[in-house]
mmCIF file of C-alpha atoms in Angstrom:
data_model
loop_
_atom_site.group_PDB
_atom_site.id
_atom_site.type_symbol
_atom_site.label_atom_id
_atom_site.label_comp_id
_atom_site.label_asym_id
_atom_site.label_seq_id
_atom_site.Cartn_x
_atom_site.Cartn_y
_atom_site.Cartn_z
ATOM 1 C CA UNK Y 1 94.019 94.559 94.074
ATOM 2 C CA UNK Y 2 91.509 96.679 95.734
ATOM 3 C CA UNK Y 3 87.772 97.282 94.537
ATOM 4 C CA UNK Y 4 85.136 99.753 95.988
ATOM 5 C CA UNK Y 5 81.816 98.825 94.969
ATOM 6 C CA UNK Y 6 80.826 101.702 97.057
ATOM 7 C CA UNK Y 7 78.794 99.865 99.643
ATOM 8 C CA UNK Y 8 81.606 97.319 100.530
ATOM 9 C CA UNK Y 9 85.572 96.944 99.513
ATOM 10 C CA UNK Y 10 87.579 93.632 99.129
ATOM 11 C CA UNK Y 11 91.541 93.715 98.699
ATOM 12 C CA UNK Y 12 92.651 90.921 97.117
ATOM 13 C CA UNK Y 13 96.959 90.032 97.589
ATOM 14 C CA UNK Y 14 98.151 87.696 94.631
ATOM 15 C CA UNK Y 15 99.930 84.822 95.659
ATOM 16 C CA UNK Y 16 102.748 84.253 93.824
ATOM 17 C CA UNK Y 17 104.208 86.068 91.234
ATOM 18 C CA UNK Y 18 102.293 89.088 89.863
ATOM 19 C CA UNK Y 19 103.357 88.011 86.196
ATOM 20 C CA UNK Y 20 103.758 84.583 83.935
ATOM 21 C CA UNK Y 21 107.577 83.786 82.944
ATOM 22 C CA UNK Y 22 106.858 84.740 79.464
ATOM 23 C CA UNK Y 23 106.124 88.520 80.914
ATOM 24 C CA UNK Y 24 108.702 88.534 83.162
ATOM 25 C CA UNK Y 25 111.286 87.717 80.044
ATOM 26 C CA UNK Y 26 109.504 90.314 77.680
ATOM 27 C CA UNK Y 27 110.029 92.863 80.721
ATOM 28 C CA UNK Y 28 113.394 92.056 81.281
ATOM 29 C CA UNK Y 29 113.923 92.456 77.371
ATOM 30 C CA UNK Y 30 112.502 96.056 77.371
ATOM 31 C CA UNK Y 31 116.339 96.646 79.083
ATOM 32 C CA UNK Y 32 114.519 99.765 81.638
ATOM 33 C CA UNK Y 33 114.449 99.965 85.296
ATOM 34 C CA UNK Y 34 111.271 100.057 85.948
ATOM 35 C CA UNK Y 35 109.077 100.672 89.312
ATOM 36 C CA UNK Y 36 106.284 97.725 90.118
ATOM 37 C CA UNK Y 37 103.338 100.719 88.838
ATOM 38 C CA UNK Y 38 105.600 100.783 85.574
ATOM 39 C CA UNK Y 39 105.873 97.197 85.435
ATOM 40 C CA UNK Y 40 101.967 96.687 86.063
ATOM 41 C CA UNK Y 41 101.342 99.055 83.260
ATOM 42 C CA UNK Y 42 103.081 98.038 80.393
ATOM 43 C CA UNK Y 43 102.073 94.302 81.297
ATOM 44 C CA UNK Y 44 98.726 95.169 81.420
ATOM 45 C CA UNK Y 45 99.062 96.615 77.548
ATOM 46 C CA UNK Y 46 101.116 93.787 76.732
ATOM 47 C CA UNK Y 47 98.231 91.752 77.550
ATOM 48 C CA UNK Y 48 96.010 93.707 75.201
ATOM 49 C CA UNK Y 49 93.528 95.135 77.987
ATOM 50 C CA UNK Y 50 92.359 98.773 77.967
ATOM 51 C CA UNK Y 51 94.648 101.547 80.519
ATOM 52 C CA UNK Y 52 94.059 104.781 80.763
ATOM 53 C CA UNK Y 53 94.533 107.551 83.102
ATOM 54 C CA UNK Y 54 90.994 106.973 84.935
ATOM 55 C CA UNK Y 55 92.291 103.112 85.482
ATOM 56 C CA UNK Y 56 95.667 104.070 86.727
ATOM 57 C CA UNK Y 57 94.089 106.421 89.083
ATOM 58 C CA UNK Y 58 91.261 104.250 90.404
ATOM 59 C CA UNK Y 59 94.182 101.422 91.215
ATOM 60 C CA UNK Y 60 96.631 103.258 92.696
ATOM 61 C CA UNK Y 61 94.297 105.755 94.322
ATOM 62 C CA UNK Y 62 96.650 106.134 97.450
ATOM 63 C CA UNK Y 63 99.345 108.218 94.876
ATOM 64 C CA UNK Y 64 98.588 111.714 94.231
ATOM 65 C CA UNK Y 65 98.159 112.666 91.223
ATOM 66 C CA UNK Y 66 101.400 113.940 90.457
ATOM 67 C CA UNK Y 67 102.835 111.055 91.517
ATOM 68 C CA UNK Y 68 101.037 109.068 88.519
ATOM 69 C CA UNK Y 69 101.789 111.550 86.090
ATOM 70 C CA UNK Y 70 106.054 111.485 86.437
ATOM 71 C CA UNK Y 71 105.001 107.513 86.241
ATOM 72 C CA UNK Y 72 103.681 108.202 82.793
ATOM 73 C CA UNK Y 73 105.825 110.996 81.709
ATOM 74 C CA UNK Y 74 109.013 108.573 82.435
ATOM 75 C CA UNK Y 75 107.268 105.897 80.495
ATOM 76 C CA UNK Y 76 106.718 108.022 77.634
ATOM 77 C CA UNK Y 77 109.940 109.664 77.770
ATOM 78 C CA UNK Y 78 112.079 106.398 77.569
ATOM 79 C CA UNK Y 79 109.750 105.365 74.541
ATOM 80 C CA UNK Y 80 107.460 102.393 76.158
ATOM 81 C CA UNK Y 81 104.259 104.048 75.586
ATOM 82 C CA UNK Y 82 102.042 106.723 73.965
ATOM 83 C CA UNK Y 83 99.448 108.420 75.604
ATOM 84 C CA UNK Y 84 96.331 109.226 72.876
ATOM 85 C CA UNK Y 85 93.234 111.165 74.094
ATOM 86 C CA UNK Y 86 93.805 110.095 78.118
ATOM 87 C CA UNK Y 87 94.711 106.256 77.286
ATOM 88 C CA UNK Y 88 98.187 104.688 77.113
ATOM 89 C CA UNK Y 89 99.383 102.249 74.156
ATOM 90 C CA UNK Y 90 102.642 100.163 73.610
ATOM 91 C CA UNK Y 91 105.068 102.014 71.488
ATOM 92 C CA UNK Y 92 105.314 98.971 69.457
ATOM 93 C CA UNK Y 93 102.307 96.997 70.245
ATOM 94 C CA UNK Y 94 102.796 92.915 70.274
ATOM 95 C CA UNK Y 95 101.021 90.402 68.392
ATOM 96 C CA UNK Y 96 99.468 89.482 71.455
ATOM 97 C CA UNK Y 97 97.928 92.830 72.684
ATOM 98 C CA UNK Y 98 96.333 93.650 68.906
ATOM 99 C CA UNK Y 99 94.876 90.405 68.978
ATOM 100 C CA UNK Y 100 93.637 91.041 72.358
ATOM 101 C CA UNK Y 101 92.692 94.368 71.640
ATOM 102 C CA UNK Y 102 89.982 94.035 69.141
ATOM 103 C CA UNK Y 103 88.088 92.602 71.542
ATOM 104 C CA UNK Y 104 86.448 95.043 74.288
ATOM 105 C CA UNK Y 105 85.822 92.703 77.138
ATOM 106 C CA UNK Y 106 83.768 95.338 79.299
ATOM 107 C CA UNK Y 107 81.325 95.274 76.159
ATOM 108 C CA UNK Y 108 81.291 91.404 76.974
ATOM 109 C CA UNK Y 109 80.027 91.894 80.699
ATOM 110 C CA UNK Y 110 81.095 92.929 83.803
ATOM 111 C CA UNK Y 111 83.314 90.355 85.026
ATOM 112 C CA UNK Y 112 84.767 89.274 81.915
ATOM 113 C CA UNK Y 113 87.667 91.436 81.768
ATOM 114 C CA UNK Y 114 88.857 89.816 85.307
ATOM 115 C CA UNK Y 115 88.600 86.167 84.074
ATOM 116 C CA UNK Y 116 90.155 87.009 80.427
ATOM 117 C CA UNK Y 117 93.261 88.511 82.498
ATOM 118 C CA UNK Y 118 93.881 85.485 84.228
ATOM 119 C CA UNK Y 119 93.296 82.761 81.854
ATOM 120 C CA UNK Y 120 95.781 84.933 79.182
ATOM 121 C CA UNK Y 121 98.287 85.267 81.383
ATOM 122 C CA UNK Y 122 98.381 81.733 83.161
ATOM 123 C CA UNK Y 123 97.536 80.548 79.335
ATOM 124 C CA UNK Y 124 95.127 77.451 81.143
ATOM 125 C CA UNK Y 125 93.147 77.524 84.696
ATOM 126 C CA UNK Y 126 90.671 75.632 86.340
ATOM 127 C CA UNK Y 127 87.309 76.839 87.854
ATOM 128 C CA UNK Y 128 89.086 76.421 91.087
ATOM 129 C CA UNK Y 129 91.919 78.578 89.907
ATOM 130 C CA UNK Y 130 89.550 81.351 88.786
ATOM 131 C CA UNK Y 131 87.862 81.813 91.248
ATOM 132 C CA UNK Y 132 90.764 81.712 93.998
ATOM 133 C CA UNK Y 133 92.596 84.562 91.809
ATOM 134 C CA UNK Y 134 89.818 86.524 90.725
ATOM 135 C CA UNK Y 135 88.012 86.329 93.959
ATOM 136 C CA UNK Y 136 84.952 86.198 91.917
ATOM 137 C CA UNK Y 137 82.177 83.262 92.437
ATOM 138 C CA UNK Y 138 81.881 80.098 90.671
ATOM 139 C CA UNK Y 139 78.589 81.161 89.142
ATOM 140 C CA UNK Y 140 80.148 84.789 88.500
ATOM 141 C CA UNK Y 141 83.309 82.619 86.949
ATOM 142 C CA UNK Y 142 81.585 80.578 84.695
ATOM 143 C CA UNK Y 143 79.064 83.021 83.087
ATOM 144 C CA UNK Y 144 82.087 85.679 81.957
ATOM 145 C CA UNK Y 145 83.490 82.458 80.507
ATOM 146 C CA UNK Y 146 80.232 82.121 78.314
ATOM 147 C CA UNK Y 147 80.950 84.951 75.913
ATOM 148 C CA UNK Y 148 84.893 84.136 75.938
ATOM 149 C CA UNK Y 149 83.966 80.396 75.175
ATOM 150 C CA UNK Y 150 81.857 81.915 71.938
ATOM 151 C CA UNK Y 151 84.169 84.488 70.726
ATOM 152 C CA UNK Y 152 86.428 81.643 70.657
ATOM 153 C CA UNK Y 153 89.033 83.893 72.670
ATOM 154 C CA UNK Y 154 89.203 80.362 74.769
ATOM 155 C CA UNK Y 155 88.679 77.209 74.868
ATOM 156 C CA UNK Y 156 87.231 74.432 77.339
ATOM 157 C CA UNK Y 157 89.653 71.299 77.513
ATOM 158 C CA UNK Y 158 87.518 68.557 79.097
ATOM 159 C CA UNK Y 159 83.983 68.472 79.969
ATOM 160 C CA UNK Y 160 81.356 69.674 82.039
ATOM 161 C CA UNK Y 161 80.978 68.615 85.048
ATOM 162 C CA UNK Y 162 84.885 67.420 85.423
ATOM 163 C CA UNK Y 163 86.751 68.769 88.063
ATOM 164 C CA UNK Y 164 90.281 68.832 85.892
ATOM 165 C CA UNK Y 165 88.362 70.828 82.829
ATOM 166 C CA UNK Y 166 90.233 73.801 82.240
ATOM 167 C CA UNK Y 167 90.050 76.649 79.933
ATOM 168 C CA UNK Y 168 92.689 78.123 77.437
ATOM 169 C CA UNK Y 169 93.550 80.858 76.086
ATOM 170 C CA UNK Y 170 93.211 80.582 72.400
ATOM 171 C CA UNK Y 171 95.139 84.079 70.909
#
């Protein structure tokens, strides 16, 4: 991942493997050849966060333009996703990303939709294992769990103060 603030840039390499097993199977059952952009995409609306052409553009920045586009035109094409007034949707959206979905985590502050991302898709993680994959502060960490912990989108399992409390997903 790569972020511009504008007055400094961090790029961030995943370690591991970019998605859960439970992605990786629902990818694999979509039955498409897909390209890692593709793949990024349609995980990312599986999920239930926001995409749109802005976001595509701002993370792959390096691709022209045109480049991006046959990505979505092949996606819409084979019937993954619909594009409605610049932003992309699931063809058949899951249970998972409506759930998700009615919930705008940018409205929720700033770093929220970073920490949401990671906790849904590893299901449970530790302070620890925020902050190491969303490169993000403890402080930073633990207040964009605030409004998560009371929307009830998660839930803390232990207490404070305990190094093994994590926090789960709860959709």
């Amino acid at each position: 991942m790569f972020i511009d603030t504008g007055v400094q840039f961090k790029v961030i390499f995943r370690w591991g493997s970019r998605f859960t097993p439970l992605e990786r199977e629902w990818l694999d059952a979509l039955g498409a050849q897909l390209s890692p952009i593709e793949e990024d995409i349609l995980v990312s609306l599986h999920r239930g966060e926001k995409y749109s052409r802005a976001r595509l553009h701002q993370e792959y920045a390096p691709y022209s333009e045109a480049n991006l586009d046959r990505v979505i035109a092949g996606l819409t094409r084979r019937k993954l996703i619909i594009v409605r007034h610049e932003e992309f949707f699931l063809e058949q959206p899951t249970k998972e990303s409506a759930a998700a979905a009615a919930v705008d985590f940018q409205s929720l502050g700033k770093n929220v939709p970073a920490v949401a991302a990671v906790v849904q898709s590893a299901g449970r993680a530790t302070i620890k294992e925020l902050t190491r994959r969303t490169g993000l502060s403890v402080g930073q960490v633990r207040y964009a769990l605030t409004p998560l912990l009371e929307h009830s989108l998660v839930a803390m399992e232990g207490g404070q103060g305990t190094k093994v409390t994590s926090y789960a997903w709860e959709n």
